[in-house]
JSON list of C-alpha atoms in Angstrom, two decimals:
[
{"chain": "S", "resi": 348, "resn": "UNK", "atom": "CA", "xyz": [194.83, 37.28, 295.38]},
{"chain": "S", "resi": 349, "resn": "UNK", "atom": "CA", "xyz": [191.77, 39.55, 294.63]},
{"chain": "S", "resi": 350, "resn": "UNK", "atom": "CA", "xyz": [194.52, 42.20, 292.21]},
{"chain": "S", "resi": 351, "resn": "UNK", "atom": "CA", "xyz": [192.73, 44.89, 291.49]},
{"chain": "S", "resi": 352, "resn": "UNK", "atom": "CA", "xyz": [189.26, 46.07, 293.23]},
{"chain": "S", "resi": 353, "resn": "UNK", "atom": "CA", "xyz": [187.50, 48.96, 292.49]},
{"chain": "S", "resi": 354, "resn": "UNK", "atom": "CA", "xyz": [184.42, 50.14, 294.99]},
{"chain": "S", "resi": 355, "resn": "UNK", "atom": "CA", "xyz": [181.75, 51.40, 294.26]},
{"chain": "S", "resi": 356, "resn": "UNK", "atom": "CA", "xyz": [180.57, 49.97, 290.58]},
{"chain": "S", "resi": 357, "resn": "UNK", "atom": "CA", "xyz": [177.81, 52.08, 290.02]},
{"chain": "S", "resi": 358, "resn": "UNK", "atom": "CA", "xyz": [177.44, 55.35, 291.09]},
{"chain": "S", "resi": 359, "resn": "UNK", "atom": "CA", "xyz": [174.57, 57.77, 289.76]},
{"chain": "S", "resi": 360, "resn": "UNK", "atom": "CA", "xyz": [175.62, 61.53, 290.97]},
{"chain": "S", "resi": 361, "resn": "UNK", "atom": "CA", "xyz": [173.87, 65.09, 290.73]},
{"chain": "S", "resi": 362, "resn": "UNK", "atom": "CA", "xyz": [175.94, 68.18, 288.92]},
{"chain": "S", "resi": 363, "resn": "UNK", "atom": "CA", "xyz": [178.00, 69.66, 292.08]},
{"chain": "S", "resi": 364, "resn": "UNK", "atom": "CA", "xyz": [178.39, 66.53, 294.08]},
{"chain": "S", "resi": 365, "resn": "UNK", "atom": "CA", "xyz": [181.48, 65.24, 295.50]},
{"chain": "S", "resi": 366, "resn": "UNK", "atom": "CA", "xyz": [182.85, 61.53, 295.83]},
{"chain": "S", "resi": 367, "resn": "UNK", "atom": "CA", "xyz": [185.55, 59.38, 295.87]},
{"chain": "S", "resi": 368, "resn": "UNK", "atom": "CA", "xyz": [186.78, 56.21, 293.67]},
{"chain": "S", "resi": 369, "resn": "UNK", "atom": "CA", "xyz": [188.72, 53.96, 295.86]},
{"chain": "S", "resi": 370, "resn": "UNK", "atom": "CA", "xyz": [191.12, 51.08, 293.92]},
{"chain": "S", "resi": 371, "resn": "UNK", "atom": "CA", "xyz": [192.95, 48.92, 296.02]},
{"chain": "S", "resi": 372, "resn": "UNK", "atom": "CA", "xyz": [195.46, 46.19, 294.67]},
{"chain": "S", "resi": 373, "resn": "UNK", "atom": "CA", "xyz": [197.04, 43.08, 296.93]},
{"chain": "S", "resi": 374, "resn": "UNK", "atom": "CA", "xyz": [199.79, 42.45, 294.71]},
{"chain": "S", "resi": 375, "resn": "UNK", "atom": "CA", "xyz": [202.45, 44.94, 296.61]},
{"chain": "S", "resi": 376, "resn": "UNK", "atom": "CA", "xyz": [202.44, 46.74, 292.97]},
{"chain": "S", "resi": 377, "resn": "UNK", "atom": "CA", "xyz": [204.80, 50.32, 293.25]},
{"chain": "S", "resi": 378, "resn": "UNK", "atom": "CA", "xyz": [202.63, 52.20, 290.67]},
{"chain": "S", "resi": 379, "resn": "UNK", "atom": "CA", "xyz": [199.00, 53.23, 290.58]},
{"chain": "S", "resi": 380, "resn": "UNK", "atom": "CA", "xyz": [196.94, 54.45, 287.51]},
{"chain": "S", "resi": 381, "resn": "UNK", "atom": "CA", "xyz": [193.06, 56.41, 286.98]},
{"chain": "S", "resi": 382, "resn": "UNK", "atom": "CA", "xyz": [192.18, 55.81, 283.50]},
{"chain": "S", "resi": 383, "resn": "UNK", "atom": "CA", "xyz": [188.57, 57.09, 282.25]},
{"chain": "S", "resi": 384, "resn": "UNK", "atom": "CA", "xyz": [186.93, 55.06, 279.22]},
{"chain": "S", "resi": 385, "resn": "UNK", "atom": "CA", "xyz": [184.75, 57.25, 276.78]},
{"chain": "S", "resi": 386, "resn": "UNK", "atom": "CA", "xyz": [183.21, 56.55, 273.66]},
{"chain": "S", "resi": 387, "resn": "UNK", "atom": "CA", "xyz": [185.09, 57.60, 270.76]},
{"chain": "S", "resi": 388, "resn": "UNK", "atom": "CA", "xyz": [187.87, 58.52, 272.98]},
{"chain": "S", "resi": 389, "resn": "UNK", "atom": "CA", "xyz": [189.10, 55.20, 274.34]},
{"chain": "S", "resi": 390, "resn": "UNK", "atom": "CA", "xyz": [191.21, 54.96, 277.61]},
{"chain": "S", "resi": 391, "resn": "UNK", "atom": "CA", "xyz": [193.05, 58.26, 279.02]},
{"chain": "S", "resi": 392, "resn": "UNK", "atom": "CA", "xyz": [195.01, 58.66, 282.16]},
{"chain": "S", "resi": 393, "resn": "UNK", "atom": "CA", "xyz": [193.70, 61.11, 284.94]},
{"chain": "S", "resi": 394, "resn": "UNK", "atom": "CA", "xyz": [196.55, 60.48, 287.38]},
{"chain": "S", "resi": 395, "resn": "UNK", "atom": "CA", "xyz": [199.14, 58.07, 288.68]},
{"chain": "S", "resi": 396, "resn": "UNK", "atom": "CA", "xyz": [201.05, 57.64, 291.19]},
{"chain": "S", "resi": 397, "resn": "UNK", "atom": "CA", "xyz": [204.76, 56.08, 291.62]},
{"chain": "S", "resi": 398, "resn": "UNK", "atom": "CA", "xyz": [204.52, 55.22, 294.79]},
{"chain": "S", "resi": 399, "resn": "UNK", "atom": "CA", "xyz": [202.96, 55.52, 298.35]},
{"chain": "S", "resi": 400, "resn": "UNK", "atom": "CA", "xyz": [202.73, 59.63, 299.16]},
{"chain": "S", "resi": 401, "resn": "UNK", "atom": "CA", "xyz": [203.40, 60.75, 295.51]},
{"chain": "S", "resi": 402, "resn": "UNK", "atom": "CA", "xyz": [201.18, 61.63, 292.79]},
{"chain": "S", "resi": 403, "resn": "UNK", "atom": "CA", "xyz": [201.37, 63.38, 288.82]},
{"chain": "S", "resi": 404, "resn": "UNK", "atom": "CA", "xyz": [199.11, 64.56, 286.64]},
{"chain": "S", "resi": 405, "resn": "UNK", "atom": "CA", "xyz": [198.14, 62.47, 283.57]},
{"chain": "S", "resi": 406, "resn": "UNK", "atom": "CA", "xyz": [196.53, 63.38, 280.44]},
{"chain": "S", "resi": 407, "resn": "UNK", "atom": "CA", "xyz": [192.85, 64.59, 281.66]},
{"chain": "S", "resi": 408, "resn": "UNK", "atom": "CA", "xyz": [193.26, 65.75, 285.36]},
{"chain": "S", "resi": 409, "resn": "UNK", "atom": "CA", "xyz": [191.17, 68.55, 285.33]},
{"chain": "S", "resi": 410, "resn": "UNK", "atom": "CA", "xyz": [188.25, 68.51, 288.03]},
{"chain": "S", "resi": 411, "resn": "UNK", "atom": "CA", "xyz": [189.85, 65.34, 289.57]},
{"chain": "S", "resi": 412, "resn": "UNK", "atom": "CA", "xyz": [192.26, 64.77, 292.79]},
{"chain": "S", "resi": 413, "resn": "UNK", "atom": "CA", "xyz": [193.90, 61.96, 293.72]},
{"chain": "S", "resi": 414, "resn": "UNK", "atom": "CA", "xyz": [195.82, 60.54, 296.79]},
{"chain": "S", "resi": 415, "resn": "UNK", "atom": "CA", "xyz": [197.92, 57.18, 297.93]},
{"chain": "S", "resi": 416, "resn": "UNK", "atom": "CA", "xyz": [198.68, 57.17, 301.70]},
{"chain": "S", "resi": 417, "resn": "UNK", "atom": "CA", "xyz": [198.88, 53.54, 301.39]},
{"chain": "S", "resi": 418, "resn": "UNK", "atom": "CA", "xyz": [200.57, 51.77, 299.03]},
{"chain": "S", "resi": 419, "resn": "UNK", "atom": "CA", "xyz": [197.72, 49.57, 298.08]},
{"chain": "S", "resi": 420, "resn": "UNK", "atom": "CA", "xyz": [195.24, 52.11, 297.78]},
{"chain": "S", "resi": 421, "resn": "UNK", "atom": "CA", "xyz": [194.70, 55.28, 295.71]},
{"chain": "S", "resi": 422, "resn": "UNK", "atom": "CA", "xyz": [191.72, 57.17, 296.14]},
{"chain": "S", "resi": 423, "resn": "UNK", "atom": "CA", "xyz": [190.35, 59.43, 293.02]},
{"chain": "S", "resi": 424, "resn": "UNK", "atom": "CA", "xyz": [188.20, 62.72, 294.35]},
{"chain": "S", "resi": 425, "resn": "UNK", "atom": "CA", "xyz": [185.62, 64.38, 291.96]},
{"chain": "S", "resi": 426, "resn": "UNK", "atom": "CA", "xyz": [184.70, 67.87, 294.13]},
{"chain": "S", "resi": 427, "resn": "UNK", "atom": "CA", "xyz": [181.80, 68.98, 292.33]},
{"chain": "S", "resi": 428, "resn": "UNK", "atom": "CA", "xyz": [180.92, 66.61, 289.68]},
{"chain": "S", "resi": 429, "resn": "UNK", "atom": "CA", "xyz": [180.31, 68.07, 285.63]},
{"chain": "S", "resi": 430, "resn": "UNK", "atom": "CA", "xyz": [177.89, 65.86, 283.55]},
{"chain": "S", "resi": 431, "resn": "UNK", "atom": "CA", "xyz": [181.04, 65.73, 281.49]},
{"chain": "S", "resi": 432, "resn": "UNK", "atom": "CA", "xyz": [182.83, 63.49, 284.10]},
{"chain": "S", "resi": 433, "resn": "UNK", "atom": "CA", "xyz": [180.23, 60.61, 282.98]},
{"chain": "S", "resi": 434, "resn": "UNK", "atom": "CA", "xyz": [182.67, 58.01, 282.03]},
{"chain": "S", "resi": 435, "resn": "UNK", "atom": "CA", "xyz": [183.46, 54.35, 282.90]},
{"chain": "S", "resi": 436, "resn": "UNK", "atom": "CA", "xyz": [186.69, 54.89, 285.10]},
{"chain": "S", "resi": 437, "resn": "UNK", "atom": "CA", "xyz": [189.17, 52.12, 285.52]},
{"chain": "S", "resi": 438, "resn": "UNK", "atom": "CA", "xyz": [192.27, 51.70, 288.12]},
{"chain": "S", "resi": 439, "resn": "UNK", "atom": "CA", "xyz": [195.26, 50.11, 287.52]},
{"chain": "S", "resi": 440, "resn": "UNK", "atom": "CA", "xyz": [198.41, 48.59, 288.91]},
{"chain": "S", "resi": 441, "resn": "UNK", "atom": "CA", "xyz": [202.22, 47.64, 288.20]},
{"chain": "S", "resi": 442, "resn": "UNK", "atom": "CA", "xyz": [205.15, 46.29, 289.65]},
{"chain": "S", "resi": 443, "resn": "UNK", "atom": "CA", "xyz": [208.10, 48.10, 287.58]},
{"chain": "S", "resi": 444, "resn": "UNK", "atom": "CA", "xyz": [211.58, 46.29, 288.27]},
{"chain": "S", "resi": 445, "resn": "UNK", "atom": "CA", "xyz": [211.95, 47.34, 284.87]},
{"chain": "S", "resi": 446, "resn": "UNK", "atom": "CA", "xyz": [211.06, 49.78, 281.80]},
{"chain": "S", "resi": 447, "resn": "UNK", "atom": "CA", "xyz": [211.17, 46.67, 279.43]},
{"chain": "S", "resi": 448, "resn": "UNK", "atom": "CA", "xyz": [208.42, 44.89, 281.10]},
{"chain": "S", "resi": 449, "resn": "UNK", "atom": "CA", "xyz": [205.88, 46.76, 283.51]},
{"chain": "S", "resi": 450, "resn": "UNK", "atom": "CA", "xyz": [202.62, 44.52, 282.86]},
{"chain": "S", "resi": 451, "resn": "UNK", "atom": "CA", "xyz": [199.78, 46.85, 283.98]},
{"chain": "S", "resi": 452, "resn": "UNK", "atom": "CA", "xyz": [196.29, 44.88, 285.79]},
{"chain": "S", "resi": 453, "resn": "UNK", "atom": "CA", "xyz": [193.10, 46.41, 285.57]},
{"chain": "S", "resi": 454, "resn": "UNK", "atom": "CA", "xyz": [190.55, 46.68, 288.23]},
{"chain": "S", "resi": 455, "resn": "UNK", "atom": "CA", "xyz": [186.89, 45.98, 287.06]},
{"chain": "S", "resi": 456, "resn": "UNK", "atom": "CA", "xyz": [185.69, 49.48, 286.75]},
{"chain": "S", "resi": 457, "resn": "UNK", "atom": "CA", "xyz": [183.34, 52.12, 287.93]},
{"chain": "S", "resi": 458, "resn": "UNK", "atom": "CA", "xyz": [180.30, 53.66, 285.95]},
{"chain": "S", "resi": 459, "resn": "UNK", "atom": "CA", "xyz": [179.39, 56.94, 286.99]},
{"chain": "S", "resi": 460, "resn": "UNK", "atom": "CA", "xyz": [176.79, 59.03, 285.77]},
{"chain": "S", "resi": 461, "resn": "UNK", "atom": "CA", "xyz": [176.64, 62.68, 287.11]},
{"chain": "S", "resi": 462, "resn": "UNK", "atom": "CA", "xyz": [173.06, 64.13, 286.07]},
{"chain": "J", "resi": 932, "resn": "UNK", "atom": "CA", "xyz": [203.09, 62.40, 271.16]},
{"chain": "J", "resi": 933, "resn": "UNK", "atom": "CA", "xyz": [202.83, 58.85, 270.62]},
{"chain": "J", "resi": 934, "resn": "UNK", "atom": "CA", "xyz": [199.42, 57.78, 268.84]},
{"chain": "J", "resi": 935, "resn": "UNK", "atom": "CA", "xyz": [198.47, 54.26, 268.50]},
{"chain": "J", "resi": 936, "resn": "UNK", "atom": "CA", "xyz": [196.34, 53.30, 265.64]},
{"chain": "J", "resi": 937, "resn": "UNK", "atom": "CA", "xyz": [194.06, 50.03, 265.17]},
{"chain": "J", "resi": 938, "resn": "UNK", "atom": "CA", "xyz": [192.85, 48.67, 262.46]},
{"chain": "J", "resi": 939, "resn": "UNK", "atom": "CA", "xyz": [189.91, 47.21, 261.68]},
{"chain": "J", "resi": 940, "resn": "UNK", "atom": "CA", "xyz": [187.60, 49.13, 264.44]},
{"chain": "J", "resi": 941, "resn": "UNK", "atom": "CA", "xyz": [185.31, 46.06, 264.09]},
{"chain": "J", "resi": 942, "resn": "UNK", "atom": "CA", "xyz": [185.47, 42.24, 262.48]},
{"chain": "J", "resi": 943, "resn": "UNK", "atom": "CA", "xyz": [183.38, 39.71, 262.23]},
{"chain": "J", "resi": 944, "resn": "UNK", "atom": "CA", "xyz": [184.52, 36.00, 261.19]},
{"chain": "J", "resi": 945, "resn": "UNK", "atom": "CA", "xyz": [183.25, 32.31, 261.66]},
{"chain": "J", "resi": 946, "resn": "UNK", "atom": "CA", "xyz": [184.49, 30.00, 263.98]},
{"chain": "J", "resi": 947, "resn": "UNK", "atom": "CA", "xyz": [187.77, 27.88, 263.27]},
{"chain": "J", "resi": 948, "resn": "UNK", "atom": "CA", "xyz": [189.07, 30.82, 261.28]},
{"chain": "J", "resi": 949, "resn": "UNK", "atom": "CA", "xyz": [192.66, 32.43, 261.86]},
{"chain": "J", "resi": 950, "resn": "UNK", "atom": "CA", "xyz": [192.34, 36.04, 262.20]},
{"chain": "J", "resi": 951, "resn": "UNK", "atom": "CA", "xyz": [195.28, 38.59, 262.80]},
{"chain": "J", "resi": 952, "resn": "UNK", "atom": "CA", "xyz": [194.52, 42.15, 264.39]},
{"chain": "J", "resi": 953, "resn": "UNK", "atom": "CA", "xyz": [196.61, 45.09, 263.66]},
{"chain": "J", "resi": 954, "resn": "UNK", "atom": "CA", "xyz": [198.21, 48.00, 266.02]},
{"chain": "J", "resi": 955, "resn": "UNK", "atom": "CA", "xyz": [200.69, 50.57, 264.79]},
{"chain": "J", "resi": 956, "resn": "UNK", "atom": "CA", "xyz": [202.21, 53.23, 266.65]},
{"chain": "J", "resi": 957, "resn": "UNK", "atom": "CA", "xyz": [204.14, 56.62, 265.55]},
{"chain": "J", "resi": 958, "resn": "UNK", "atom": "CA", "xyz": [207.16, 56.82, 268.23]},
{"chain": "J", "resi": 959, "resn": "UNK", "atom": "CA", "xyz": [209.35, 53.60, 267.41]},
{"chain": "J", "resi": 960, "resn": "UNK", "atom": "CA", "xyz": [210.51, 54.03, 270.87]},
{"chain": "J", "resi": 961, "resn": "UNK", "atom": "CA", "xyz": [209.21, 52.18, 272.81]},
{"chain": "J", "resi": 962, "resn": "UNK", "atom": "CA", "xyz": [209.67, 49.71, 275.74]},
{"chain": "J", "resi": 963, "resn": "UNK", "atom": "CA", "xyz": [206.75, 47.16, 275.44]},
{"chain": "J", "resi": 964, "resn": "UNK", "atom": "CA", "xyz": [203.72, 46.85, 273.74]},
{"chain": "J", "resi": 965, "resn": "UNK", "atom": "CA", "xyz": [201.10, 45.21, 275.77]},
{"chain": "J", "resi": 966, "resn": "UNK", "atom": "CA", "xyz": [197.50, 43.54, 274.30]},
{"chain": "J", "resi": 967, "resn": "UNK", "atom": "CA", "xyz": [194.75, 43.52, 276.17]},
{"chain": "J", "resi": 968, "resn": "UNK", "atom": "CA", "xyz": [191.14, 41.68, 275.89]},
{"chain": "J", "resi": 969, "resn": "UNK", "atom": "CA", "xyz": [187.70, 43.58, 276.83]},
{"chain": "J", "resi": 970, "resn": "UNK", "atom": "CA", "xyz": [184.44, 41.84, 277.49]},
{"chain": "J", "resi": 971, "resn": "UNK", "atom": "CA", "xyz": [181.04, 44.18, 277.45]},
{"chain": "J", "resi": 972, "resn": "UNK", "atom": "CA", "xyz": [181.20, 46.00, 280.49]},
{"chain": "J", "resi": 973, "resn": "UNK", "atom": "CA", "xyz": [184.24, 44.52, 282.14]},
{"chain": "J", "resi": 974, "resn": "UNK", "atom": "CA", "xyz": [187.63, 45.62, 282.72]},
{"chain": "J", "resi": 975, "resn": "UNK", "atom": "CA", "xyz": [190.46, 45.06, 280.81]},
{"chain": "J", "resi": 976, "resn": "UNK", "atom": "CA", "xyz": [192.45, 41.58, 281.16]},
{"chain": "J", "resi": 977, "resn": "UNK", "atom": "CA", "xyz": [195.90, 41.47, 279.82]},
{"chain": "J", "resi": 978, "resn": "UNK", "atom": "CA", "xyz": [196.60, 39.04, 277.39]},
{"chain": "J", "resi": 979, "resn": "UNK", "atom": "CA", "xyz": [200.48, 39.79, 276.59]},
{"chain": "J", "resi": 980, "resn": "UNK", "atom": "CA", "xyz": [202.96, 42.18, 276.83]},
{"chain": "J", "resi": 981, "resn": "UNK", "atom": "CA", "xyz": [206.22, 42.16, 274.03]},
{"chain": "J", "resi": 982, "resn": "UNK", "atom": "CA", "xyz": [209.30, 43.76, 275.46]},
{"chain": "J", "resi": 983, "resn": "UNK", "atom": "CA", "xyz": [211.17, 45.46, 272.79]},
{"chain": "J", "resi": 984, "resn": "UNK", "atom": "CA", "xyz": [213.49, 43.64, 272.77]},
{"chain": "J", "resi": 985, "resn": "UNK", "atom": "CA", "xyz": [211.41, 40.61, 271.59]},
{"chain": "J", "resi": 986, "resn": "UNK", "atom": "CA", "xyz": [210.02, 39.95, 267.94]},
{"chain": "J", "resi": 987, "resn": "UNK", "atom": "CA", "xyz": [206.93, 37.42, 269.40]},
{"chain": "J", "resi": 988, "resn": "UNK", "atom": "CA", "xyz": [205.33, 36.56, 272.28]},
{"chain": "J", "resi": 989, "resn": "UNK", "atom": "CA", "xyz": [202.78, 33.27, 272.60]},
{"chain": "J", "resi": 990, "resn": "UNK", "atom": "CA", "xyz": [200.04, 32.69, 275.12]},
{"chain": "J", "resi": 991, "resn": "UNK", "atom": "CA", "xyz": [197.84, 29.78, 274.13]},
{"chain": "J", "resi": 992, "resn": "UNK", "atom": "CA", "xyz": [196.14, 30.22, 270.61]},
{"chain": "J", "resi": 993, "resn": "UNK", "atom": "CA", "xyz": [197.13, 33.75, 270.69]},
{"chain": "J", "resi": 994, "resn": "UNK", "atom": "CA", "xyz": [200.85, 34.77, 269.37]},
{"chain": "J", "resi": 995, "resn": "UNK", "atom": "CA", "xyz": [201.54, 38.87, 269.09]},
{"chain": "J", "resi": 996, "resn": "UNK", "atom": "CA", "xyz": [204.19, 40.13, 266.91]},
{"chain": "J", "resi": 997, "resn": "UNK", "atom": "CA", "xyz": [206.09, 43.60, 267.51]},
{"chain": "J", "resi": 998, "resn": "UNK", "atom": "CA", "xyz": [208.40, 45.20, 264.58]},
{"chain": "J", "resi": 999, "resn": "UNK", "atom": "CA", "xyz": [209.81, 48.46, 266.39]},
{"chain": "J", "resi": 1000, "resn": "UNK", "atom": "CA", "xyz": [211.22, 49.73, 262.85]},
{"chain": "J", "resi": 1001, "resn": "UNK", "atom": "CA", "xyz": [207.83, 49.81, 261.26]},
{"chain": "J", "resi": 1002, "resn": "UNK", "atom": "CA", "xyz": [205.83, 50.90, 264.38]},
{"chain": "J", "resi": 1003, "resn": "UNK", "atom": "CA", "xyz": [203.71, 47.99, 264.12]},
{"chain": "J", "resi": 1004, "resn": "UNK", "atom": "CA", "xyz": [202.45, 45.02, 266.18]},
{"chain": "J", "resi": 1005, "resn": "UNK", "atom": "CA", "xyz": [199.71, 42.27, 265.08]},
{"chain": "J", "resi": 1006, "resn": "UNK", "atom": "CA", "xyz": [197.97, 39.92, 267.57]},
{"chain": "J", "resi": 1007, "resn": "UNK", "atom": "CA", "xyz": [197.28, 36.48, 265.67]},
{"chain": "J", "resi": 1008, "resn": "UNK", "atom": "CA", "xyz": [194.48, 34.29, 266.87]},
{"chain": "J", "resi": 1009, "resn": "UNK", "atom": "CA", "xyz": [194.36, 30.75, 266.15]},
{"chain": "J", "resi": 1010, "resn": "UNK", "atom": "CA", "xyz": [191.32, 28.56, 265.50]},
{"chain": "J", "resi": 1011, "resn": "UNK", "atom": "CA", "xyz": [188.82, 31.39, 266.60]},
{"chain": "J", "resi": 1012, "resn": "UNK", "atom": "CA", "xyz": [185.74, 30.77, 268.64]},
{"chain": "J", "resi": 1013, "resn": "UNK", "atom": "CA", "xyz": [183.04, 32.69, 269.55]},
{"chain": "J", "resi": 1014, "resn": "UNK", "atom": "CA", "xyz": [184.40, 33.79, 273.17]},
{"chain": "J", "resi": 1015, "resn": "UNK", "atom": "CA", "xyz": [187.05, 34.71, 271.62]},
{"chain": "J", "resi": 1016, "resn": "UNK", "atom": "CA", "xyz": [184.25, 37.37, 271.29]},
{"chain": "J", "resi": 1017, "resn": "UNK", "atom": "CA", "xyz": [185.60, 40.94, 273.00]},
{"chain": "J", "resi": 1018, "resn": "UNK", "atom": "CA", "xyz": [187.25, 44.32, 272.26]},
{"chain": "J", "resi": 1019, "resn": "UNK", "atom": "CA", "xyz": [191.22, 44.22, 271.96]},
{"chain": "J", "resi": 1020, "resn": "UNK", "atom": "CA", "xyz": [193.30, 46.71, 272.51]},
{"chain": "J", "resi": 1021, "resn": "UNK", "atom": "CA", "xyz": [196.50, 47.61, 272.20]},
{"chain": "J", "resi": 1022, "resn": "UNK", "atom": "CA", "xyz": [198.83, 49.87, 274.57]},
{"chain": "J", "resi": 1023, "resn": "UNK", "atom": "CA", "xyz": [202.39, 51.13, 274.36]},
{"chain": "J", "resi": 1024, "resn": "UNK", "atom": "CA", "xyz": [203.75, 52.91, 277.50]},
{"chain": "J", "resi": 1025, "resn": "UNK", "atom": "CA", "xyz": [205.42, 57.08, 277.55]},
{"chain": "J", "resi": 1026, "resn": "UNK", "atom": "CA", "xyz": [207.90, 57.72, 279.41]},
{"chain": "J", "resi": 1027, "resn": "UNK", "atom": "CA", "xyz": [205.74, 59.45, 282.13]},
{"chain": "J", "resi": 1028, "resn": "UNK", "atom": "CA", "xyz": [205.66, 56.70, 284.85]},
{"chain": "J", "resi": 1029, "resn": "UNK", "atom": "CA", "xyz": [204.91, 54.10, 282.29]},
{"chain": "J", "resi": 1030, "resn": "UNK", "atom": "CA", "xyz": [201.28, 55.51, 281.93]},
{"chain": "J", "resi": 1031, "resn": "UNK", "atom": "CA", "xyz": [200.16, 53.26, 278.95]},
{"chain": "J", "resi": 1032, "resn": "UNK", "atom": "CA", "xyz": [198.63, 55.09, 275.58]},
{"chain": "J", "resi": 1033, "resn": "UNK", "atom": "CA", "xyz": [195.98, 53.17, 273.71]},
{"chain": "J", "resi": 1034, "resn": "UNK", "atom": "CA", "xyz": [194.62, 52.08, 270.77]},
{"chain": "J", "resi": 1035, "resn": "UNK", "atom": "CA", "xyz": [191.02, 52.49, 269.44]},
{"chain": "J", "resi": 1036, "resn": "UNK", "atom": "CA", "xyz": [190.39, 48.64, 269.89]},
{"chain": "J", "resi": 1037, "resn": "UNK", "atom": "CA", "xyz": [189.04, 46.66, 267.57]},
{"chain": "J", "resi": 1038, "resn": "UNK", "atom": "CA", "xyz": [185.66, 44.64, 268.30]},
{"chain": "J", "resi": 1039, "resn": "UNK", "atom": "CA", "xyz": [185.79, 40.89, 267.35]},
{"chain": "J", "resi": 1040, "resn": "UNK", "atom": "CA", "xyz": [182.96, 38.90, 267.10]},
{"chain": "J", "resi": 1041, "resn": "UNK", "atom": "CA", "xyz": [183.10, 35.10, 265.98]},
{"chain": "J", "resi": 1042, "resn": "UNK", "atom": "CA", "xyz": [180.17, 33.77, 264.89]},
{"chain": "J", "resi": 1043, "resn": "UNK", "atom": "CA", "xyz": [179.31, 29.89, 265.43]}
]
């Protein structure tokens, strides 16, 4: 199993461009998470998701979309990239039979830099 | 709105000592507290997760404590060598779709 993948790594962007983030996880996991990593800050979710076709705002969601068509993937949109959207951004994954123990895996991260 | 606290941001200790790292947390109710390990530049590899219904949980060297009552959890590390080296970091989840809240981290470095 390959868990959690993340694609691209690096990404360098100018103010006003678009992208995507795509995570995709192997491990048939039910929930999806965007954290973004900041100095000072530490970890903060963007989004989530609960399942395939559902998504909810997190903590920071501003200037961000997300979507999950498929269960194993879940895409996070920047439309016009802010230099305040430089941030390492992770993706995560859990399989949640249960409140008590929902182990979340972490995918290897993105760096983006928006100029 | 939960806040999780750890202390110390940063230690540094020579090998072969025992070391215990410290994570408290302001809403006593919670379902799990889960520890994670962060190399430079890497992601973030779980290294346990303490249901609350549990006082310990062991994983090699590594043995994490959770006391509910007194919002606290420690993460004790046995016979420490240097890549044992890394951030940890501490998470407890909300109640919106488990999204986990974290800890500052604390940076360990173990010096040979």
């Amino acid at each position: 199993n390959a868990g959690v993948t993340q694609t691209p790594k690096f990404r360098v962007l100018k103010t006003g461009q678009s992208m995507t983030l795509l995570c995709a996880q192997d491990m048939n996991h039910e929930y999806m998470y965007w954290y973004r990593q900041d100095p000072g800050m530490g970890l903060r979710l963007i989004h989530y998701s609960v399942g395939e076709g559902t998504t909810a705002k997190g903590e920071v969601p501003d200037g961000y979309n997300v979507s999950r068509l498929k269960k194993q993937n879940f895409l996070l949109g920047l439309e016009s990239a802010a230099p305040s959207q430089t941030s390492v951004y992770f993706c995560a994954s859990s399989y949640s039979p249960s409140r008590f123990y929902n182990e979340q895996f972490f995918g290897p991260g993105t760096r983006l830099t928006v100029l | 709105k939960q806040e999780v606290t750890q202390i110390p941001a940063a230690l540094s200790v020579p090998e072969g000592e025992n070391l215990v790292l410290n994570c408290s947390f302001t809403d006593s109710a919670i379902y799990n507290l889960q520890w994670f390990r962060q190399d430079p530049g890497k992601g973030l590899t779980s290294l346990l997760l303490i249901q609350s219904s549990q006082r310990e949980q062991t994983s090699g060297r590594l043995n994490a404590s959770l006391d509910k009552s007194s919002g606290r959890s420690t993460l004790y590390i046995a016979a420490s060598q240097p890549g044992d080296s890394a951030t940890y970091l501490c998470a407890v989840p909300g109640n919106a779709g488990n999204m986990l809240t974290f800890g500052g981290g604390t940076r360990l470095m173990v010096k040979p």
